[in-house]
CSV table of C-alpha atoms and ligand atoms in Angstrom, one decimal:
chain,number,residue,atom,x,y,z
A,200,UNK,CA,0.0,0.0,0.0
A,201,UNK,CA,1.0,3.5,-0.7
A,202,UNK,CA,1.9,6.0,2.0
A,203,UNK,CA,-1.1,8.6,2.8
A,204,UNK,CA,1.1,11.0,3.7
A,205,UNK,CA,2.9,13.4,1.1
A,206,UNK,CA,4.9,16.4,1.9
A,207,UNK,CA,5.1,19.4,-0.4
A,208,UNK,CA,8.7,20.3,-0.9
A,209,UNK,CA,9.4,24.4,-1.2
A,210,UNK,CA,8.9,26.1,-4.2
A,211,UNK,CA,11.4,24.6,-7.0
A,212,UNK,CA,12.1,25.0,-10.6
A,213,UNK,CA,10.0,22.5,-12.8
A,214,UNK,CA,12.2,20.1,-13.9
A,215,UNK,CA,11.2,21.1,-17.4
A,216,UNK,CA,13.0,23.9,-16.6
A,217,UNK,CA,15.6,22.3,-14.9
A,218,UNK,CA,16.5,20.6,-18.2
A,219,UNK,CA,17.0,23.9,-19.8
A,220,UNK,CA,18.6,26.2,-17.5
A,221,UNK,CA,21.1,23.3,-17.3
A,222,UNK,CA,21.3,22.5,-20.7
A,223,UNK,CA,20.6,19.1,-19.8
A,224,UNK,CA,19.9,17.1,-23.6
A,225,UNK,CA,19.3,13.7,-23.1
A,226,UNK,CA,22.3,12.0,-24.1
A,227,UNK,CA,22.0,9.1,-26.8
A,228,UNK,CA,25.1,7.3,-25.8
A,229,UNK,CA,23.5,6.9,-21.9
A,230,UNK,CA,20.0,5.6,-23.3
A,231,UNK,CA,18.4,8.9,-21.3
A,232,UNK,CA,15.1,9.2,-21.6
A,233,UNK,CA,13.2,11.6,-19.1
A,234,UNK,CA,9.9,10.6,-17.5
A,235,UNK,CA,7.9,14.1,-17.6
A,236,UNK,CA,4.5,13.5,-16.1
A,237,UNK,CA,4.5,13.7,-12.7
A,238,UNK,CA,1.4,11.7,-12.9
A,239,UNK,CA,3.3,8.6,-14.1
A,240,UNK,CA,6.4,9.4,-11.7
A,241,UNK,CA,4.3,9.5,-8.5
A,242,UNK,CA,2.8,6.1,-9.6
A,243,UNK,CA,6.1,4.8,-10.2
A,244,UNK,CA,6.9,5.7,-6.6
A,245,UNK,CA,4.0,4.4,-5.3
A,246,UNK,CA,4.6,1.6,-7.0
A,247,UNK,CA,7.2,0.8,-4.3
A,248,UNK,CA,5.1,0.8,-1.3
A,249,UNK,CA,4.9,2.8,1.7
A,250,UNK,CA,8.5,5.1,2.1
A,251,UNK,CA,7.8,6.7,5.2
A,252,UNK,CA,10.5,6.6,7.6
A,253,UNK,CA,12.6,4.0,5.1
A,254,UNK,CA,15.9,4.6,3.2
A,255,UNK,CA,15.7,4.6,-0.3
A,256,UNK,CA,18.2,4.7,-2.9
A,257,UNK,CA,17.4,5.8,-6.5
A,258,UNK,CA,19.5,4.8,-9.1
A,259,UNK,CA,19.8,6.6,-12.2
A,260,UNK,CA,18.4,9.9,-11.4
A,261,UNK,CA,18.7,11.8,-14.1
A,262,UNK,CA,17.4,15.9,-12.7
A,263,UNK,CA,15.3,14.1,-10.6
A,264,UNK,CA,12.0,14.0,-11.1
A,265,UNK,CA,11.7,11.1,-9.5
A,266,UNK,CA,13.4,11.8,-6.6
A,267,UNK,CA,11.3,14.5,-5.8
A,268,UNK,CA,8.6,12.6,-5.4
A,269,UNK,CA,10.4,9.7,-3.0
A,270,UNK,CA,11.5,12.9,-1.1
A,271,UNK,CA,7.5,13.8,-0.8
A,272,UNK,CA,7.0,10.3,0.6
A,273,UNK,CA,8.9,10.9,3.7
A,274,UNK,CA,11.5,8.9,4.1
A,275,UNK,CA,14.2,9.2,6.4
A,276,UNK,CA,17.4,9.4,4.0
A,277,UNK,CA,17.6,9.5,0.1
A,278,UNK,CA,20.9,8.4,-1.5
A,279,UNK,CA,20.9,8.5,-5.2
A,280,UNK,CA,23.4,7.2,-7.4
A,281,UNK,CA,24.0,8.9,-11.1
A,282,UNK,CA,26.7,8.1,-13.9
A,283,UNK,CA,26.4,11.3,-15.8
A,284,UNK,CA,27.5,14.7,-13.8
A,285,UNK,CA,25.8,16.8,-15.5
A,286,UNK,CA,22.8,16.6,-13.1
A,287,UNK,CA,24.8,18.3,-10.2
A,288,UNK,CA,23.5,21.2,-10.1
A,289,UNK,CA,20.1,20.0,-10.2
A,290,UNK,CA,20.4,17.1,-8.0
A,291,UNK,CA,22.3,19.8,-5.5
A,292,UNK,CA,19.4,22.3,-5.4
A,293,UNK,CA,16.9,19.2,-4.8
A,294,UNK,CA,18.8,18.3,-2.2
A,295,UNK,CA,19.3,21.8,-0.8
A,296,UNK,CA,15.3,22.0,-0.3
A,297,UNK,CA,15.2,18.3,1.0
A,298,UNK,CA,13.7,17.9,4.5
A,299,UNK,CA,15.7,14.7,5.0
A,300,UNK,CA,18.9,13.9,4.4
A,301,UNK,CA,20.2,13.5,0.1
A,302,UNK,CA,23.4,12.2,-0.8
A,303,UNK,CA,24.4,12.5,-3.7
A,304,UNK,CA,26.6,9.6,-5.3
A,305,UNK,CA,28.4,9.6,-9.0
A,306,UNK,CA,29.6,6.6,-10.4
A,307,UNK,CA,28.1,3.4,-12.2
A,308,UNK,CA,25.6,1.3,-10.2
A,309,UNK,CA,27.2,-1.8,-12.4
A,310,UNK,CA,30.5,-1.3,-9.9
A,311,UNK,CA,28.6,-0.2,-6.9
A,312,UNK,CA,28.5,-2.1,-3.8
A,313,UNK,CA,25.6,-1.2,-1.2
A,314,UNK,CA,27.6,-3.3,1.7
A,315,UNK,CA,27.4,-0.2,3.9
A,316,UNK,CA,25.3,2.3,3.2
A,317,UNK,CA,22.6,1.6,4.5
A,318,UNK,CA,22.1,2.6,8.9
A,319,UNK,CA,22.6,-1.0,10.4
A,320,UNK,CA,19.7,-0.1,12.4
A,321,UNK,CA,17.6,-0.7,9.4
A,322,UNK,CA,18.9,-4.4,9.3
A,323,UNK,CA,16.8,-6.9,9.5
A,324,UNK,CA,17.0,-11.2,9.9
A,325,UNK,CA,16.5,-12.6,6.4
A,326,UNK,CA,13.7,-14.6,7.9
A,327,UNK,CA,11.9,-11.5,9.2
A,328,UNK,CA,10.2,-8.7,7.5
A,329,UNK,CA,11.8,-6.6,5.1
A,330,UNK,CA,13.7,-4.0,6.1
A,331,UNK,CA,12.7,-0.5,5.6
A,332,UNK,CA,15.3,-0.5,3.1
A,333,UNK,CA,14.2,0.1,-1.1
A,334,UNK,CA,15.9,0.6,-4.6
A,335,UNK,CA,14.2,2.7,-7.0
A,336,UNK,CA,15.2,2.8,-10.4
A,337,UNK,CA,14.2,4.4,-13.9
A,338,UNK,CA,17.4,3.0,-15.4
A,339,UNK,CA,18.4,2.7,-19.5
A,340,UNK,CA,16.9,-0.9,-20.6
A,341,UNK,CA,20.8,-1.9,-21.3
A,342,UNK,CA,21.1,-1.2,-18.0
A,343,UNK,CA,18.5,-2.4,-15.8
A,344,UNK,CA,18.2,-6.4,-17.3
A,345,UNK,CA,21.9,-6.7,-16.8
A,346,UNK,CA,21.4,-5.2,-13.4
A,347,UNK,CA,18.8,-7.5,-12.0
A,348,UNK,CA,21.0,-10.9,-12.9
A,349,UNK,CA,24.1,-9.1,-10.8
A,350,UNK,CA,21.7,-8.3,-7.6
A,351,UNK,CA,19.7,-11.3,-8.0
A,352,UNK,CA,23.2,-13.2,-7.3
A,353,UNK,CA,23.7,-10.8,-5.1
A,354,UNK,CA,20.5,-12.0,-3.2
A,355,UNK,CA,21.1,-15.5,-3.6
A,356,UNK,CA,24.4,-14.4,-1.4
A,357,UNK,CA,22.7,-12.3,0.8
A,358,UNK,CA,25.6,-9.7,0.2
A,359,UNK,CA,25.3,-5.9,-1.0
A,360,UNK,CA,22.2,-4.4,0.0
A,361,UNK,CA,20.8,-7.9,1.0
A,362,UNK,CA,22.6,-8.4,3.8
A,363,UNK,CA,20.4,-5.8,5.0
A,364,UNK,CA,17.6,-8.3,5.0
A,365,UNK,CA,15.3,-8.4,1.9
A,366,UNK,CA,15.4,-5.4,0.5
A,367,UNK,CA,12.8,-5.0,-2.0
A,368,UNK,CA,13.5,-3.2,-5.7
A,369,UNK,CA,10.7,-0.8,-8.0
A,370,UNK,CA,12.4,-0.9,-11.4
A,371,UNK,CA,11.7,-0.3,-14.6
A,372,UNK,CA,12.3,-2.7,-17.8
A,373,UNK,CA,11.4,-3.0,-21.5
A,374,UNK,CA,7.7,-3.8,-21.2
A,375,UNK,CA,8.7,-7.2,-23.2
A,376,UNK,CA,11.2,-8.0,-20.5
A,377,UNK,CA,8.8,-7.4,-17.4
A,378,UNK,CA,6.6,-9.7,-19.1
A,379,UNK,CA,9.2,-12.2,-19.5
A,380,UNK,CA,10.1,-11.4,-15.5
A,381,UNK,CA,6.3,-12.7,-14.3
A,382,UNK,CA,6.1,-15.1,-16.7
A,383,UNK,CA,4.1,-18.1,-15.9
A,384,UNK,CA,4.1,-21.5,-17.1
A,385,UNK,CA,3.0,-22.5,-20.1
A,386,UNK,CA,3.0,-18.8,-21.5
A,387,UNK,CA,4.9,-17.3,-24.5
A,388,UNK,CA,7.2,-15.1,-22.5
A,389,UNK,CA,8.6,-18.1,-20.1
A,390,UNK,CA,12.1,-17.8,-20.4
A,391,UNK,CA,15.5,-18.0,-18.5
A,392,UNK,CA,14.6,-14.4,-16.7
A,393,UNK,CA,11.5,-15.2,-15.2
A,394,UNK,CA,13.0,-18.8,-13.8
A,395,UNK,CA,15.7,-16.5,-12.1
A,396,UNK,CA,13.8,-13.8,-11.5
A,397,UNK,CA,10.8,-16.3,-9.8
A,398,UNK,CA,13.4,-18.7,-8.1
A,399,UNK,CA,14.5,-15.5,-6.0
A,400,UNK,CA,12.0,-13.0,-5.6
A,401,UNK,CA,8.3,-12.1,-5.7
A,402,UNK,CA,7.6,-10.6,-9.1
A,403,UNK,CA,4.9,-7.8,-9.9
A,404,UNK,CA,4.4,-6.6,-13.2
A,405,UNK,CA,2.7,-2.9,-11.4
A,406,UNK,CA,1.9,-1.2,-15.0
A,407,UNK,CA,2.9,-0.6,-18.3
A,408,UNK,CA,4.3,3.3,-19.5
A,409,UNK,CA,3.9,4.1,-22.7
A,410,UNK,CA,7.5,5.2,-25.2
A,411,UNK,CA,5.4,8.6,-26.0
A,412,UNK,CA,5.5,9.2,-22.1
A,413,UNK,CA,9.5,9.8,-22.1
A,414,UNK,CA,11.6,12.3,-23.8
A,415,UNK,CA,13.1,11.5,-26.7
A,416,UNK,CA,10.7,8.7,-26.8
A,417,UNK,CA,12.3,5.0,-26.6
A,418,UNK,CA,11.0,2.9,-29.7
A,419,UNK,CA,9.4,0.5,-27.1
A,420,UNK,CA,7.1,0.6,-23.9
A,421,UNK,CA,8.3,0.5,-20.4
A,422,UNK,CA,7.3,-2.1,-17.5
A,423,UNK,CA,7.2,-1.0,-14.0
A,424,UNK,CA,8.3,-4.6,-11.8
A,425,UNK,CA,8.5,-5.0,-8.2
A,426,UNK,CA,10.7,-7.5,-6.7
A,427,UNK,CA,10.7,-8.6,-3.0
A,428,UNK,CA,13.3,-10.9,-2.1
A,429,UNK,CA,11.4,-14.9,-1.0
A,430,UNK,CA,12.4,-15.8,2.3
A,431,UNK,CA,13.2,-19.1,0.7
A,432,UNK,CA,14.1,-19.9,-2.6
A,433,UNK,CA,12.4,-23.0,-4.6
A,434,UNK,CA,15.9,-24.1,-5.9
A,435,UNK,CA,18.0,-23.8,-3.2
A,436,UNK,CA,21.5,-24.1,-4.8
A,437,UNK,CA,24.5,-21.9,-5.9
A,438,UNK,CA,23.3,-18.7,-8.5
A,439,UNK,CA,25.5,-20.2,-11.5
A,440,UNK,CA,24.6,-23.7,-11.0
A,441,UNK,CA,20.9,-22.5,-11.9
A,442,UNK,CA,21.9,-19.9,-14.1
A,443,UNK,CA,24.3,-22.7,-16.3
A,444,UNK,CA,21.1,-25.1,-16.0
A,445,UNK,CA,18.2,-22.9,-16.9
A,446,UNK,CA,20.4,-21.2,-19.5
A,447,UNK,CA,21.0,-24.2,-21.2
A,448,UNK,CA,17.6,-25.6,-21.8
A,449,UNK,CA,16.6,-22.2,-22.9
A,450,UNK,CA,19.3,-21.9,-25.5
A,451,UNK,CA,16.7,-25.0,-27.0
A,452,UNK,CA,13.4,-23.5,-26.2
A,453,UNK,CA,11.4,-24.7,-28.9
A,454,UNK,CA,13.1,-28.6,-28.9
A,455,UNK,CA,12.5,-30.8,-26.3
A,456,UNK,CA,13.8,-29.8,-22.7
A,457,UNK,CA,16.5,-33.0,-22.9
A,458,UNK,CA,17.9,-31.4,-25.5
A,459,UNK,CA,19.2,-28.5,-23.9
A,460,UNK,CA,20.4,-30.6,-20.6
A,461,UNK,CA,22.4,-32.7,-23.3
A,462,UNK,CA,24.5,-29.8,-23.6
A,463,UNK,CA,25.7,-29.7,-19.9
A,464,UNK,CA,27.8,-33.0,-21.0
A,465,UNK,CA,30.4,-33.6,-22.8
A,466,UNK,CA,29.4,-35.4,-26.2
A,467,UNK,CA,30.4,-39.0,-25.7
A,468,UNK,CA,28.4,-39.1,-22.8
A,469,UNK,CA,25.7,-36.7,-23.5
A,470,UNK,CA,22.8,-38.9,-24.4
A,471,UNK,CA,23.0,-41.1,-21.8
A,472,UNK,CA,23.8,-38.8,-18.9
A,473,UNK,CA,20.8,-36.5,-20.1
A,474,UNK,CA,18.5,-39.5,-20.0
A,475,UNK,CA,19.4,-40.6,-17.2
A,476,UNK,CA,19.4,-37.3,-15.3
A,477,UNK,CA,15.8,-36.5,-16.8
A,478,UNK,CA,14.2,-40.3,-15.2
A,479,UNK,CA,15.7,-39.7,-11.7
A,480,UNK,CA,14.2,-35.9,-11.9
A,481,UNK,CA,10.7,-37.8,-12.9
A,482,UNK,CA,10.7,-34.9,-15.7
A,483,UNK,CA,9.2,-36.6,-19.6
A,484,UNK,CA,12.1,-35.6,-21.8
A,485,UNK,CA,9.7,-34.7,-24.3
A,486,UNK,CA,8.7,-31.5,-22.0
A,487,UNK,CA,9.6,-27.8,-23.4
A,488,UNK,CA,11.3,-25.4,-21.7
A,489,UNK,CA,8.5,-23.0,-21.0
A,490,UNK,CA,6.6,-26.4,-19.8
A,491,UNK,CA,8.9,-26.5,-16.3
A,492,UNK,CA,7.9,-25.4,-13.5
A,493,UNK,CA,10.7,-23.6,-11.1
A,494,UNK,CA,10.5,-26.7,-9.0
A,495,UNK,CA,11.0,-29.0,-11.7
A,496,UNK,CA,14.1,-27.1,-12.7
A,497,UNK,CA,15.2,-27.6,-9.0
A,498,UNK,CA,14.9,-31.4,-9.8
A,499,UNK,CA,16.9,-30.6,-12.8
A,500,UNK,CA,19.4,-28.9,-10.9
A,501,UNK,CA,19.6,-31.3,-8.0
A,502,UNK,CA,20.4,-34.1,-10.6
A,503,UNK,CA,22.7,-32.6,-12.0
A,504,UNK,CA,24.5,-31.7,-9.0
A,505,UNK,CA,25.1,-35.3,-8.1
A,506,UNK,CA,25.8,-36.5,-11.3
A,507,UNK,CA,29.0,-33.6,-11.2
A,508,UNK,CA,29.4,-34.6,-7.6
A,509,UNK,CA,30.9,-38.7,-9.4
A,510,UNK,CA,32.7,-36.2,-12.1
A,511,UNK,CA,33.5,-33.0,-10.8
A,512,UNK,CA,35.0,-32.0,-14.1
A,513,UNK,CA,31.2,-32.0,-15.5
A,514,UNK,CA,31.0,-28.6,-13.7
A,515,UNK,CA,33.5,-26.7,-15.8
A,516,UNK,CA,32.0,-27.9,-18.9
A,517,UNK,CA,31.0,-25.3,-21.3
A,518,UNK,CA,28.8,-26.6,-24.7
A,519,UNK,CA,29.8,-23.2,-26.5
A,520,UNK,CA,33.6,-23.4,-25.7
A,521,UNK,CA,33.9,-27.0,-25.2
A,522,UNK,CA,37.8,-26.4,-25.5
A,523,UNK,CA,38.4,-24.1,-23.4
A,524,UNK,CA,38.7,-26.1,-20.6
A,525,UNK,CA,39.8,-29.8,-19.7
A,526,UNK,CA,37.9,-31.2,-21.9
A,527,UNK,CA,40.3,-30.1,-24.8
A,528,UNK,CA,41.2,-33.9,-25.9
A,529,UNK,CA,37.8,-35.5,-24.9
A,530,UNK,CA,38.4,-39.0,-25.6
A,531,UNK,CA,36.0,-41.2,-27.3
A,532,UNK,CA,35.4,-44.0,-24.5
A,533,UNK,CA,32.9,-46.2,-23.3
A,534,UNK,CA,29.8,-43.9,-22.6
A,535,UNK,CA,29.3,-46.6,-19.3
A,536,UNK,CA,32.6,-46.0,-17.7
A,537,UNK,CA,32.0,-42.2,-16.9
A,538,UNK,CA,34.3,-42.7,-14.1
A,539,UNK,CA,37.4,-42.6,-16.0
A,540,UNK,CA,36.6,-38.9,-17.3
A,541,UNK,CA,37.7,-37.8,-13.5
B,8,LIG,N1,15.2,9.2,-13.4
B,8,LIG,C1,15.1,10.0,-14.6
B,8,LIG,C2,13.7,9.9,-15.2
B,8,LIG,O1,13.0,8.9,-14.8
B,8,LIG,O2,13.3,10.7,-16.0
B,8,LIG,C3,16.1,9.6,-15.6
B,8,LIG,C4,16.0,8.3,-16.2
B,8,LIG,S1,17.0,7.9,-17.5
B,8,LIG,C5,16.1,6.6,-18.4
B,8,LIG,C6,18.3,6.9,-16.8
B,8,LIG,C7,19.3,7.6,-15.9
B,8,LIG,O3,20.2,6.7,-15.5
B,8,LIG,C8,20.1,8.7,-16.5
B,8,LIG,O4,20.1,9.8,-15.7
B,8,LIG,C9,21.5,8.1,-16.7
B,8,LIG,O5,22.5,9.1,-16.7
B,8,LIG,C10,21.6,7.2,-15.6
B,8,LIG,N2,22.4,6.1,-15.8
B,8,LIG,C11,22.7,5.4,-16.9
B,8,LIG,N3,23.5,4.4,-16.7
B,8,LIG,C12,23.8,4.4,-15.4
B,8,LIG,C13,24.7,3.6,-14.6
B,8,LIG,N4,25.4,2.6,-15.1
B,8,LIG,N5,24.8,4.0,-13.3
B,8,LIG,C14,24.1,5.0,-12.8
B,8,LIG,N6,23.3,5.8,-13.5
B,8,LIG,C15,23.2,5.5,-14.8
């Protein structure tokens, strides 16, 4: 639920404005687009849940429209992190007419860590609530989808913001890549992301912006997702044992779901070991992709753990590189003496 109470901040230049007094063009090479109805912005922020009294840090921005309006949420400290400079000045007066504290941060959210800047106070037991702890983020499309695999590792690792608890994230995507985020089974749109995405975190597609709302305007729509860390994933394992898994059954997503697991073995034994692996995850080979279920992918994933557990060296195998690693010499053996591959 949204919070009831907005403050109005003093009197400030419209960001309209802003964008001209500062000569601030939207630069192509950053994929800026500015969100100029503060209509949409305030339902972007509301998006997000109740602020009042939490920390929140925007990423991307931008002269910060939608900062203003986190800032008329009341929270208790605003920490904003922006690649391009050339919003100083206005991010400086914004923060000059803040009731609450706004720190201003430059650099690239890619290289960021959020280990410690959050108040500890605001920690909370992964097992508990979340904390009153959120990331906001109107962020270039090149940037955001990129963005979500790093912090959902980082959740899987409760490290960066999550070791603050589960710290929950209001971002925007290409419209085609929320929907591929919520996802269901059996749908169109089921693909690697939304396994990740799901395994991890609730997902919430909130609403849809349209490209003519931005300026310039992006050739596509924009989705507005929530995320909110699961106190317990479905597939409990390591982030790139999934990732490797669910990205290679994907890379076949019309075929047959076998035929993607084939490729997480080494050709001589490929066939059999994907067989094999498929009957002791009770999963029909002749399933698609977009068929599993995130627990069946666990099964997957499980299976294939203790078949690399007999051949450790299984791990390290890579289908699209197949020689750069041990494999380099595979030797053409007897498919039933896997052993011998150690
Ligand atoms: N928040 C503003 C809005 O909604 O109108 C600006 C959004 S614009 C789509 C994206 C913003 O993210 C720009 O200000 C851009 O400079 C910034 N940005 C792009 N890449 C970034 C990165 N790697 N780290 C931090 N900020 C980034």
């Amino acid at each position: 639920m949204s919070s009831s109470r907005i403050i109005r901040l003093p009197p400030l230049p419209s960001i309209r404005d802003l964008i001209k007094l500062y000569k601030l063009r939207a630069m192509k090479e950053l994929s800026q687009n500015f969100l100029m109805d503060p209509r949409l912005v305030s339902r972007i922020v509301r998006s997000a849940g109740s602020l009042q009294d939490c920390e929140v840090c925007e990423v991307g921005p931008g002269p910060g429209n939608i900062t203003r309006s986190i800032i008329q949420n009341m929270p208790s400290r605003v920490l904003v992190i922006e690649k391009d400079k050339r919003f100083t000045p206005s991010l400086e007066l914004l923060a000059e007419s803040s009731p609450m504290p706004l720190e201003l941060i430059f650099g690239d959210v890619m290289n960021f860590n959020f280990e410690q800047i959050f108040n500890e106070d605001y920690k909370m037991e992964w097992e508990d609530k979340c904390p009153k702890i959120h990331l906001i983020g109107n962020l270039p499309f090149n940037v955001s989808t990129p963005l979500i695999i790093q912090w959902l590792k980082a959740i899987s690792e409760k490290k960066s913001a999550w070791r603050y608890g589960r710290v929950r994230m209001t971002l925007t995507f290409q419209k085609e890549v929320a929907e591929r985020m919520v996802a269901p089974i059996m749908s169109q749109e089921r693909s690697r992301l939304s396994i990740m995405c799901q395994n991890w975190c609730r997902v919430e597609h909130k609403f849809n912006i349209q490209g003519r709302a931005f300026i310039p305007k992006p050739d596509v729509d924009v989705g507005v997702v929530r995320l909110t860390p699961l106190k317990k994933p479905t597939i409990s394992l390591p982030f790139g044992i999934v990732e490797k898994v669910v990205r290679s059954v994907f890379n076949y997503r019309q075929k047959h779901c076998i035929r993607g697991i084939e490729t997480l073995f080494p050709k001589p034994v490929r066939e059999k070991l994907a067989s094999e692996l498929l009957l002791a995850a009770a999963i029909e080979p002749t399933t698609r992709p977009f068929q599993l279920t995130v627990t069946e992918f666990g099964r997957i994933c499980e299976e294939y753990m203790s078949i690399c557990k007999d051949t450790p060296n299984y791990m390290k195998y890579n289908y699209r590189h197949p020689s750069s690693n041990y494999l380099d010499n595979w030797p053409e053996v007897e498919i039933n003496n896997s052993s011998s591959y150690e």
